[in-house]
Amino acid sequence: MYAATSSVSAPVRPHRTLQAGGGPYLEPGRPAAPAQAAVRARRIPGTGAQPLSGRIDLSGPQGAQLRAALASVQRICPEFAPVQVLRRSGRSVLLVGTTGRMTAVAKVLLDHSPEWRERYRHEIAAYRAFVRHRPPVRVPRLIAADPENCVLVVERMAGRVAALQRHPVEAPPRADVRAALGAVCRVNQWRPPAELFGHPLDYTRRIARDHQLGLLTDRDFGDLQKLLHGLKLSGTPWQFNHGDALLSNLLLSPAGPVMLDWEHAGWYLPGYDLATLWTVLGDAPAARGQISRLAQQQGSAVRDAFLVNLMLILTREIRMAETAVQRSMQATTPVQSPPAGALSSGEEQRLLLRRLHDDCGMARRAVRAVVGTR
């Protein structure tokens, strides 16, 4: 059994008053005071504006891994000349380089488990679909792809990433939130050919799994099933969603927002992307109120779908945060002490986990209020 409701210890911080409209479908209240610019000043450009510099170290065991990844890229794009490693994890590596006069980004999967192979192949299929069916937002242009070996090479777009963290520690500027919401809404209104994109989320199976793991109570399980049943009876149409509409997957440029990482794109119940943004904007109550209004303005069916999506996204984020907290507690490697007044990574994760539990309780009450009116 997954102990989703286990106690969470974290440093004491000032109580975060929930303003009107901070809930999943309540009217918004007055916006919070502007956040300080300290965190914003630390923002660095995203995959587009960061200058190309440095060298790639191909020595040692990690160097061998990079050589293999680079060989996979150059098999499908011989003109790709690597310049630097943008990001590397146990699952993938992101290389920046040039292809002729163009700057490109190569994504290579290292973890070839079935789940990750499916994600990469889905993203490659999305970029191939974009060649003939252009989405209503800017996306990187496809250069080359190898679905069998899970290698993708796309144009490197100019712009700065809207947020460096999955859950920004401070409210982003209003202009950035407005750009993100605008891009998401345009994507949600798009109607590409149905056969090009599947249904990435099996709602019935996901609800049952989260209930079995202890992330959903018995009452949550019953309430969400009732909402799903009502949505089916009403014939609520599916909606195209990016599927991972995080601010860290959005580049902002004078030419307009650019959306990255399309491995979860497909047809969902309405409001999946909006629920994702609501979840990660925990310190932006004004933005949350705006998202809540967008969900309500489209009718009761869309509101119900938004709440179903919100519950499932929150339980996913709780599961991820609990895993991160457990890893930080089990870490044996000494970590450099954070600056005075700053929180360690483990403390930040515990604070995030506490906030996610609060948000889940808020969403739970909203779901029960809706079901109680039936």
Coordinates of N, CA and C in Angstrom, one line a residue, residues 105-331:
V105 N 18.8 20.7 -31.7 CA 18.9 19.9 -30.4 C 18.6 18.5 -30.7
A106 N 19.4 17.6 -30.2 CA 19.2 16.1 -30.4 C 18.9 15.5 -29.1
K107 N 17.8 14.8 -29.1 CA 17.3 14.0 -27.9 C 17.6 12.6 -28.1
V108 N 18.3 11.9 -27.2 CA 18.6 10.5 -27.3 C 18.2 9.8 -26.1
L109 N 17.4 8.8 -26.2 CA 16.9 8.0 -25.1 C 18.0 7.0 -24.6
L110 N 18.3 7.0 -23.3 CA 19.3 6.0 -22.8 C 18.6 4.9 -22.1
D111 N 17.5 5.1 -21.5 CA 16.7 4.1 -20.8 C 15.7 3.5 -21.7
H112 N 15.9 2.3 -22.3 CA 15.1 1.7 -23.3 C 14.0 0.8 -22.7
S113 N 13.5 1.2 -21.5 CA 12.4 0.4 -21.0 C 11.1 0.7 -21.9
P114 N 10.2 -0.2 -21.9 CA 9.0 -0.1 -22.8 C 8.3 1.3 -22.6
E115 N 8.1 1.7 -21.3 CA 7.4 3.0 -21.1 C 8.1 4.1 -21.7
W116 N 9.4 4.3 -21.6 CA 10.1 5.4 -22.1 C 10.3 5.3 -23.6
R117 N 10.4 4.1 -24.1 CA 10.4 4.0 -25.6 C 9.1 4.4 -26.2
E118 N 8.0 4.1 -25.6 CA 6.7 4.5 -26.1 C 6.6 6.0 -26.0
R119 N 7.1 6.6 -25.0 CA 7.0 8.1 -24.9 C 7.8 8.8 -26.0
Y120 N 9.0 8.3 -26.3 CA 9.8 8.9 -27.3 C 9.2 8.7 -28.7
R121 N 8.7 7.5 -28.9 CA 8.1 7.2 -30.2 C 6.8 8.1 -30.4
H122 N 6.1 8.3 -29.3 CA 4.9 9.2 -29.4 C 5.3 10.6 -29.8
E123 N 6.4 11.1 -29.2 CA 6.8 12.4 -29.5 C 7.3 12.6 -30.9
I124 N 8.1 11.5 -31.4 CA 8.5 11.6 -32.8 C 7.3 11.6 -33.7
A125 N 6.3 10.8 -33.4 CA 5.1 10.8 -34.2 C 4.4 12.1 -34.2
A126 N 4.4 12.8 -33.1 CA 3.8 14.1 -33.0 C 4.6 15.1 -33.9
Y127 N 5.9 15.1 -33.8 CA 6.6 16.1 -34.7 C 6.5 15.8 -36.1
R128 N 6.3 14.5 -36.5 CA 6.1 14.1 -37.9 C 4.7 14.6 -38.3
A129 N 3.7 14.5 -37.4 CA 2.4 15.0 -37.7 C 2.4 16.5 -37.9
F130 N 3.2 17.2 -37.2 CA 3.3 18.7 -37.2 C 3.8 19.2 -38.6
V131 N 4.5 18.3 -39.3 CA 5.0 18.7 -40.6 C 3.9 19.0 -41.6
R132 N 2.8 18.2 -41.5 CA 1.7 18.3 -42.4 C 0.5 19.1 -41.8
H133 N 0.4 19.0 -40.5 CA -0.7 19.6 -39.8 C -0.1 20.6 -38.7
R134 N 0.0 21.8 -39.1 CA 0.7 22.8 -38.2 C -0.2 23.1 -37.0
P135 N 0.4 23.0 -35.8 CA -0.4 23.4 -34.6 C -0.5 24.9 -34.5
P136 N -1.5 25.4 -33.7 CA -1.7 26.8 -33.6 C -0.7 27.6 -32.7
V137 N 0.4 26.9 -32.3 CA 1.5 27.5 -31.5 C 2.8 27.1 -32.2
R138 N 3.8 27.9 -31.9 CA 5.1 27.6 -32.5 C 5.7 26.4 -31.9
V139 N 6.3 25.5 -32.7 CA 7.0 24.3 -32.2 C 8.3 24.1 -33.0
P140 N 9.3 23.5 -32.4 CA 10.5 23.2 -33.2 C 10.3 22.4 -34.4
R141 N 11.0 22.8 -35.5 CA 10.9 22.1 -36.7 C 11.6 20.7 -36.7
L142 N 11.0 19.7 -37.2 CA 11.6 18.4 -37.2 C 12.8 18.4 -38.3
I143 N 13.9 17.9 -37.9 CA 15.1 17.7 -38.8 C 15.3 16.2 -39.1
A144 N 15.3 15.4 -38.1 CA 15.5 13.9 -38.4 C 15.0 13.2 -37.2
A145 N 14.6 11.9 -37.4 CA 14.1 11.1 -36.3 C 14.3 9.6 -36.6
D146 N 14.5 8.9 -35.5 CA 14.7 7.4 -35.6 C 13.9 6.8 -34.5
P147 N 12.6 6.4 -34.8 CA 11.7 5.8 -33.8 C 12.3 4.5 -33.2
E148 N 13.0 3.7 -34.0 CA 13.5 2.4 -33.5 C 14.5 2.6 -32.4
N149 N 15.4 3.6 -32.6 CA 16.4 3.8 -31.6 C 16.1 5.0 -30.7
C150 N 14.9 5.6 -30.9 CA 14.5 6.7 -30.0 C 15.4 7.9 -30.0
V151 N 15.7 8.4 -31.2 CA 16.5 9.6 -31.4 C 15.7 10.6 -32.2
L152 N 15.8 11.8 -31.7 CA 15.0 12.9 -32.3 C 15.9 14.2 -32.4
V153 N 15.9 14.8 -33.6 CA 16.7 16.0 -33.9 C 15.7 17.0 -34.3
V154 N 15.7 18.2 -33.6 CA 14.7 19.3 -34.0 C 15.5 20.6 -33.9
E155 N 14.9 21.6 -34.5 CA 15.4 22.9 -34.6 C 15.5 23.5 -33.2
R156 N 16.6 24.2 -32.9 CA 16.7 24.9 -31.6 C 16.1 26.2 -31.7
M157 N 15.0 26.4 -30.9 CA 14.2 27.7 -31.0 C 14.8 28.7 -30.1
A158 N 14.6 30.0 -30.5 CA 15.1 31.1 -29.6 C 14.0 31.4 -28.6
G159 N 14.5 31.8 -27.4 CA 13.6 32.2 -26.4 C 14.1 31.8 -25.0
R160 N 13.4 32.3 -24.0 CA 13.8 32.0 -22.6 C 12.7 31.1 -22.0
V161 N 13.2 30.1 -21.2 CA 12.2 29.2 -20.6 C 11.4 30.0 -19.6
A162 N 10.1 29.7 -19.6 CA 9.1 30.4 -18.7 C 9.4 30.1 -17.2
A163 N 9.9 29.0 -16.9 CA 10.3 28.6 -15.5 C 11.3 27.5 -15.5
L164 N 12.3 27.6 -14.7 CA 13.3 26.6 -14.6 C 12.9 25.3 -13.8
Q165 N 11.9 25.5 -12.9 CA 11.5 24.4 -12.1 C 10.1 23.9 -12.5
R166 N 9.8 22.7 -12.2 CA 8.5 22.1 -12.4 C 7.4 22.9 -11.7
H167 N 7.7 23.2 -10.4 CA 6.8 24.0 -9.5 C 7.6 25.2 -9.2
P168 N 7.4 26.4 -9.9 CA 8.1 27.6 -9.6 C 7.9 28.0 -8.1
V169 N 9.0 28.4 -7.5 CA 9.0 28.8 -6.1 C 8.4 30.1 -5.8
E170 N 8.3 30.9 -6.9 CA 7.6 32.2 -6.8 C 6.7 32.4 -8.0
A171 N 5.7 33.2 -7.8 CA 4.7 33.5 -8.9 C 5.4 34.1 -10.1
P172 N 5.3 33.5 -11.3 CA 5.9 34.0 -12.5 C 5.2 35.4 -12.8
P173 N 5.9 36.2 -13.6 CA 5.3 37.5 -14.1 C 4.0 37.3 -14.7
R174 N 3.1 38.2 -14.6 CA 1.7 38.1 -15.2 C 1.8 37.9 -16.7
A175 N 2.7 38.6 -17.3 CA 2.8 38.5 -18.8 C 3.2 37.0 -19.2
D176 N 4.0 36.4 -18.4 CA 4.4 35.0 -18.7 C 3.3 34.1 -18.5
V177 N 2.5 34.2 -17.4 CA 1.3 33.4 -17.2 C 0.3 33.6 -18.3
R178 N 0.1 34.9 -18.7 CA -0.8 35.2 -19.8 C -0.4 34.5 -21.1
A179 N 0.9 34.5 -21.4 CA 1.4 33.9 -22.6 C 1.2 32.4 -22.5
A180 N 1.4 31.8 -21.4 CA 1.2 30.3 -21.2 C -0.2 30.0 -21.4
L181 N -1.1 30.7 -20.7 CA -2.6 30.4 -20.9 C -3.0 30.6 -22.3
G182 N -2.6 31.6 -23.0 CA -2.9 31.8 -24.4 C -2.5 30.6 -25.2
A183 N -1.3 30.2 -25.1 CA -0.8 29.1 -25.9 C -1.5 27.8 -25.6
V184 N -1.8 27.5 -24.3 CA -2.6 26.3 -23.9 C -4.0 26.4 -24.5
C185 N -4.6 27.5 -24.4 CA -6.0 27.6 -25.0 C -6.0 27.4 -26.5
R186 N -5.0 27.9 -27.2 CA -5.0 27.7 -28.6 C -4.8 26.2 -29.0
V187 N -3.9 25.6 -28.2 CA -3.7 24.1 -28.4 C -5.0 23.4 -28.2
N188 N -5.7 23.7 -27.1 CA -6.9 23.0 -26.7 C -8.0 23.2 -27.8
Q189 N -8.0 24.3 -28.5 CA -9.0 24.5 -29.5 C -8.7 23.9 -30.9
W190 N -7.5 23.3 -31.0 CA -7.0 22.7 -32.2 C -7.7 21.4 -32.4
R191 N -8.0 21.1 -33.7 CA -8.7 19.8 -34.0 C -7.9 19.1 -35.1
P192 N -6.7 18.5 -34.8 CA -6.0 17.7 -35.8 C -6.7 16.4 -36.1
P193 N -6.4 15.8 -37.2 CA -7.0 14.5 -37.5 C -7.0 13.5 -36.3
A194 N -8.1 12.9 -36.0 CA -8.2 12.1 -34.8 C -7.2 10.9 -34.8
E195 N -6.9 10.4 -36.0 CA -6.1 9.2 -36.1 C -4.6 9.5 -35.8
L196 N -4.2 10.8 -35.8 CA -2.8 11.1 -35.6 C -2.4 11.0 -34.1
F197 N -3.3 11.2 -33.2 CA -3.0 11.2 -31.8 C -4.0 10.3 -31.1
G198 N -3.5 9.5 -30.1 CA -4.3 8.6 -29.4 C -4.8 9.3 -28.1
H199 N -5.2 8.4 -27.2 CA -5.7 8.8 -25.8 C -4.6 8.4 -24.8
P200 N -3.7 9.2 -24.5 CA -2.6 8.8 -23.6 C -3.0 8.4 -22.2
L201 N -4.2 8.8 -21.7 CA -4.6 8.5 -20.3 C -5.9 7.7 -20.3
D202 N -5.8 6.5 -19.7 CA -6.9 5.7 -19.4 C -7.5 6.1 -18.1
Y203 N -8.5 6.9 -18.1 CA -9.0 7.4 -16.8 C -9.5 6.4 -15.8
T204 N -10.2 5.4 -16.3 CA -10.8 4.4 -15.4 C -9.7 3.6 -14.8
R205 N -8.7 3.2 -15.6 CA -7.5 2.5 -15.0 C -6.7 3.3 -14.1
R206 N -6.5 4.6 -14.4 CA -5.7 5.5 -13.6 C -6.4 5.7 -12.2
I207 N -7.7 5.9 -12.2 CA -8.4 6.1 -10.9 C -8.3 4.9 -10.1
A208 N -8.5 3.7 -10.7 CA -8.4 2.5 -9.9 C -7.0 2.3 -9.4
R209 N -6.0 2.6 -10.2 CA -4.6 2.4 -9.7 C -4.3 3.4 -8.5
D210 N -4.7 4.6 -8.6 CA -4.4 5.6 -7.6 C -5.2 5.2 -6.3
H211 N -6.4 4.6 -6.5 CA -7.1 4.1 -5.3 C -6.4 3.0 -4.6
Q212 N -5.9 2.1 -5.4 CA -5.2 0.9 -4.9 C -3.9 1.3 -4.2
L213 N -3.2 2.4 -4.7 CA -2.0 2.9 -4.1 C -2.3 3.7 -2.8
G214 N -3.5 4.0 -2.5 CA -3.8 4.8 -1.4 C -3.8 6.3 -1.6
L215 N -3.6 6.7 -2.9 CA -3.6 8.1 -3.2 C -5.0 8.7 -3.2
L216 N -6.0 7.8 -3.4 CA -7.4 8.2 -3.4 C -8.1 7.4 -2.3
T217 N -9.0 8.1 -1.6 CA -9.8 7.4 -0.6 C -11.0 6.7 -1.3
D218 N -11.7 5.8 -0.5 CA -12.8 5.1 -1.1 C -13.9 6.1 -1.6
R219 N -14.0 7.2 -0.9 CA -15.0 8.2 -1.3 C -14.5 8.9 -2.6
D220 N -13.2 9.3 -2.6 CA -12.7 9.8 -3.9 C -12.9 8.9 -5.1
F221 N -12.7 7.7 -4.9 CA -12.9 6.7 -5.9 C -14.3 6.7 -6.4
G222 N -15.2 6.7 -5.5 CA -16.6 6.7 -5.9 C -17.0 8.0 -6.6
D223 N -16.6 9.1 -6.0 CA -17.0 10.4 -6.6 C -16.4 10.6 -8.0
L224 N -15.2 10.2 -8.2 CA -14.6 10.4 -9.5 C -15.2 9.5 -10.5
Q225 N -15.6 8.3 -10.1 CA -16.3 7.4 -11.0 C -17.7 8.0 -11.4
K226 N -18.4 8.6 -10.4 CA -19.6 9.3 -10.8 C -19.5 10.4 -11.8
L227 N -18.4 11.2 -11.6 CA -18.2 12.3 -12.5 C -17.8 11.7 -13.9
L228 N -17.0 10.7 -14.0 CA -16.7 10.1 -15.3 C -18.0 9.5 -15.9
H229 N -18.8 8.9 -15.2 CA -20.0 8.3 -15.7 C -20.9 9.4 -16.3
G230 N -21.0 10.5 -15.5 CA -21.8 11.6 -16.0 C -21.3 12.3 -17.3
L231 N -19.9 12.3 -17.4 CA -19.3 12.9 -18.6 C -19.6 12.0 -19.8
K232 N -19.6 10.7 -19.6 CA -19.9 9.7 -20.7 C -21.3 9.9 -21.1
L233 N -22.2 10.0 -20.1 CA -23.7 10.1 -20.5 C -24.0 11.4 -21.2
S234 N -23.3 12.4 -20.9 CA -23.5 13.7 -21.5 C -22.8 13.8 -22.9
G235 N -22.0 12.8 -23.2 CA -21.3 12.8 -24.5 C -20.2 14.0 -24.6
T236 N -19.6 14.3 -23.5 CA -18.6 15.3 -23.5 C -17.5 15.0 -24.5
P237 N -17.2 15.8 -25.4 CA -16.2 15.5 -26.4 C -14.8 15.6 -25.8
W238 N -13.9 14.8 -26.4 CA -12.5 14.8 -26.0 C -11.8 16.1 -26.5
Q239 N -10.8 16.5 -25.9 CA -10.1 17.7 -26.3 C -8.6 17.5 -26.5
F240 N -8.1 18.1 -27.5 CA -6.6 17.9 -27.7 C -5.8 18.7 -26.7
N241 N -4.9 18.1 -26.1 CA -4.0 18.7 -25.0 C -2.6 18.4 -25.3
H242 N -1.7 19.3 -24.8 CA -0.3 19.1 -24.9 C 0.1 17.9 -24.0
G243 N -0.5 17.8 -22.8 CA -0.3 16.7 -22.0 C 0.7 16.9 -20.9
D244 N 1.6 17.9 -21.0 CA 2.6 18.2 -20.0 C 2.9 19.7 -20.1
A245 N 1.8 20.5 -19.9 CA 1.8 21.9 -20.1 C 2.5 22.6 -18.9
L246 N 3.7 22.3 -18.6 CA 4.5 22.9 -17.6 C 5.1 24.2 -18.1
L247 N 5.4 25.2 -17.2 CA 6.1 26.4 -17.7 C 7.5 26.1 -18.1
S248 N 8.1 25.0 -17.6 CA 9.4 24.6 -18.0 C 9.4 24.0 -19.4
N249 N 8.2 23.8 -20.0 CA 8.1 23.3 -21.4 C 7.7 24.4 -22.3
L250 N 7.8 25.6 -21.9 CA 7.4 26.8 -22.7 C 8.5 27.8 -22.8
L251 N 8.9 28.1 -24.1 CA 9.9 29.2 -24.3 C 9.1 30.4 -24.7
L252 N 9.6 31.5 -24.2 CA 9.0 32.8 -24.5 C 9.9 33.6 -25.4
S253 N 9.4 34.1 -26.5 CA 10.3 34.9 -27.4 C 9.4 36.0 -28.0
P254 N 10.0 37.1 -28.5 CA 9.3 38.1 -29.2 C 8.3 37.7 -30.3
A255 N 8.7 36.5 -30.9 CA 7.9 36.0 -32.0 C 6.7 35.2 -31.5
G256 N 6.6 35.0 -30.2 CA 5.5 34.2 -29.6 C 6.0 33.0 -28.8
P257 N 5.1 32.4 -28.0 CA 5.5 31.3 -27.2 C 5.8 30.0 -28.1
V258 N 6.7 29.2 -27.6 CA 7.1 28.0 -28.2 C 6.9 26.9 -27.2
M259 N 6.1 25.8 -27.6 CA 5.9 24.7 -26.7 C 6.8 23.5 -27.1
L260 N 7.4 22.9 -26.1 CA 8.3 21.8 -26.3 C 7.8 20.6 -25.7
D261 N 8.5 19.5 -26.0 CA 8.2 18.2 -25.3 C 6.8 17.7 -25.5
W262 N 6.5 17.1 -26.6 CA 5.1 16.7 -27.0 C 4.9 15.2 -26.8
E263 N 5.6 14.5 -25.9 CA 5.5 13.1 -25.8 C 4.2 12.6 -25.1
H264 N 3.4 13.6 -24.5 CA 2.2 13.2 -23.9 C 1.0 13.8 -24.7
A265 N 1.2 14.4 -25.8 CA 0.1 15.0 -26.6 C -0.9 14.0 -27.0
G266 N -2.1 14.5 -27.0 CA -3.2 13.6 -27.4 C -4.6 14.1 -27.0
W267 N -5.6 13.2 -27.0 CA -6.9 13.5 -26.6 C -7.2 13.2 -25.2
Y268 N -7.7 14.2 -24.4 CA -8.0 14.0 -23.0 C -9.4 14.6 -22.8
L269 N -9.9 14.3 -21.6 CA -11.1 15.0 -21.2 C -10.7 16.5 -21.1
P270 N -11.7 17.4 -21.4 CA -11.4 18.9 -21.4 C -10.7 19.3 -20.1
G271 N -9.7 20.2 -20.3 CA -9.1 20.9 -19.1 C -7.9 20.2 -18.5
Y272 N -7.3 19.3 -19.2 CA -6.1 18.6 -18.7 C -4.9 19.6 -18.6
D273 N -4.7 20.3 -19.6 CA -3.6 21.3 -19.6 C -3.8 22.4 -18.6
L274 N -5.1 22.8 -18.5 CA -5.4 23.9 -17.5 C -5.2 23.3 -16.1
A275 N -5.6 22.1 -15.8 CA -5.4 21.5 -14.5 C -3.9 21.4 -14.2
T276 N -3.1 21.1 -15.2 CA -1.6 21.0 -15.0 C -1.1 22.4 -14.6
L277 N -1.5 23.4 -15.3 CA -1.0 24.7 -15.0 C -1.5 25.1 -13.6
W278 N -2.7 24.8 -13.2 CA -3.3 25.1 -11.9 C -2.4 24.5 -10.8
T279 N -2.0 23.3 -11.1 CA -1.2 22.5 -10.1 C 0.1 23.1 -9.8
V280 N 0.8 23.5 -10.9 CA 2.2 24.0 -10.7 C 2.3 25.5 -10.3
L281 N 1.1 26.2 -10.4 CA 1.1 27.6 -10.0 C 0.6 27.8 -8.6
G282 N 1.2 27.0 -7.7 CA 0.8 27.1 -6.3 C 1.0 28.4 -5.6
D283 N 1.9 29.2 -6.1 CA 2.2 30.5 -5.4 C 1.7 31.6 -6.3
A284 N 0.7 31.4 -7.1 CA 0.1 32.4 -8.0 C -1.4 32.3 -7.9
P285 N -2.0 32.7 -6.8 CA -3.5 32.5 -6.6 C -4.3 33.3 -7.7
A286 N -3.8 34.4 -8.2 CA -4.5 35.2 -9.2 C -4.6 34.4 -10.5
A287 N -3.5 33.7 -10.8 CA -3.5 32.9 -12.1 C -4.4 31.7 -11.9
R288 N -4.4 31.1 -10.7 CA -5.3 30.0 -10.4 C -6.7 30.4 -10.5
G289 N -7.0 31.6 -10.1 CA -8.4 32.0 -10.2 C -8.8 32.2 -11.6
Q290 N -7.9 32.7 -12.5 CA -8.2 32.9 -13.9 C -8.4 31.5 -14.5
I291 N -7.6 30.5 -14.2 CA -7.8 29.2 -14.7 C -9.1 28.6 -14.3
S292 N -9.5 28.8 -13.1 CA -10.8 28.3 -12.6 C -11.9 28.9 -13.4
R293 N -11.8 30.2 -13.6 CA -12.9 30.9 -14.4 C -13.0 30.3 -15.8
L294 N -11.8 30.0 -16.4 CA -11.8 29.4 -17.8 C -12.5 28.1 -17.8
A295 N -12.3 27.3 -16.7 CA -13.0 26.0 -16.7 C -14.5 26.1 -16.4
Q296 N -14.9 27.1 -15.6 CA -16.3 27.3 -15.3 C -17.1 27.9 -16.5
Q297 N -16.5 28.8 -17.2 CA -17.2 29.5 -18.3 C -17.6 28.5 -19.4
Q298 N -17.0 27.4 -19.5 CA -17.4 26.4 -20.6 C -18.4 25.4 -20.2
G299 N -19.1 25.6 -19.1 CA -20.2 24.8 -18.7 C -19.8 23.7 -17.6
S300 N -20.9 23.1 -17.1 CA -20.7 22.2 -16.0 C -19.9 20.9 -16.4
A301 N -20.1 20.5 -17.6 CA -19.4 19.3 -18.1 C -17.9 19.5 -18.1
V302 N -17.5 20.7 -18.6 CA -16.0 21.0 -18.7 C -15.5 21.2 -17.3
R303 N -16.3 21.8 -16.4 CA -15.9 22.0 -15.0 C -15.6 20.6 -14.4
D304 N -16.6 19.7 -14.6 CA -16.4 18.4 -14.0 C -15.2 17.7 -14.5
A305 N -14.9 17.8 -15.8 CA -13.8 17.2 -16.4 C -12.5 17.8 -15.9
F306 N -12.5 19.1 -15.7 CA -11.3 19.8 -15.1 C -11.0 19.2 -13.7
L307 N -12.1 19.0 -12.9 CA -11.9 18.5 -11.6 C -11.3 17.1 -11.6
V308 N -11.8 16.3 -12.5 CA -11.3 14.9 -12.6 C -9.8 15.0 -13.0
N309 N -9.5 15.8 -14.0 CA -8.1 15.9 -14.4 C -7.2 16.4 -13.2
L310 N -7.8 17.4 -12.5 CA -7.0 18.0 -11.4 C -6.7 17.0 -10.3
M311 N -7.6 16.2 -9.9 CA -7.4 15.2 -8.9 C -6.3 14.2 -9.3
L312 N -6.3 13.8 -10.6 CA -5.4 12.8 -11.1 C -4.0 13.4 -11.2
I313 N -3.9 14.7 -11.6 CA -2.6 15.3 -11.7 C -2.0 15.6 -10.3
L314 N -2.8 16.0 -9.4 CA -2.3 16.2 -8.0 C -1.8 14.9 -7.4
T315 N -2.5 13.8 -7.6 CA -2.1 12.5 -7.0 C -0.7 12.1 -7.7
R316 N -0.6 12.4 -8.9 CA 0.7 12.1 -9.6 C 1.8 12.9 -9.0
E317 N 1.5 14.2 -8.8 CA 2.6 15.1 -8.3 C 2.9 14.7 -6.9
I318 N 1.9 14.3 -6.1 CA 2.2 13.9 -4.7 C 3.1 12.6 -4.7
R319 N 2.8 11.7 -5.6 CA 3.6 10.5 -5.7 C 5.0 10.8 -6.1
M320 N 5.2 11.8 -7.0 CA 6.6 12.1 -7.4 C 7.3 12.9 -6.3
A321 N 6.6 13.8 -5.6 CA 7.2 14.5 -4.5 C 7.6 13.6 -3.4
E322 N 6.8 12.6 -3.0 CA 7.1 11.7 -2.0 C 8.3 10.9 -2.3
T323 N 8.4 10.5 -3.6 CA 9.6 9.7 -4.0 C 10.8 10.6 -3.9
A324 N 10.7 11.9 -4.2 CA 11.9 12.8 -4.1 C 12.3 13.0 -2.7
V325 N 11.3 13.1 -1.8 CA 11.6 13.3 -0.4 C 12.3 12.0 0.2
Q326 N 11.8 10.8 -0.2 CA 12.4 9.6 0.3 C 13.9 9.5 -0.2
R327 N 14.1 9.9 -1.5 CA 15.5 9.8 -2.0 C 16.4 10.8 -1.3
S328 N 15.9 12.0 -0.9 CA 16.7 12.9 -0.2 C 17.1 12.4 1.2
M329 N 16.1 11.7 1.8 CA 16.4 11.2 3.1 C 17.4 10.0 3.1
Q330 N 17.4 9.3 2.0 CA 18.2 8.1 1.9 C 19.6 8.5 1.3
A331 N 19.8 9.7 0.9 CA 21.1 10.1 0.3 C 22.2 10.0 1.3

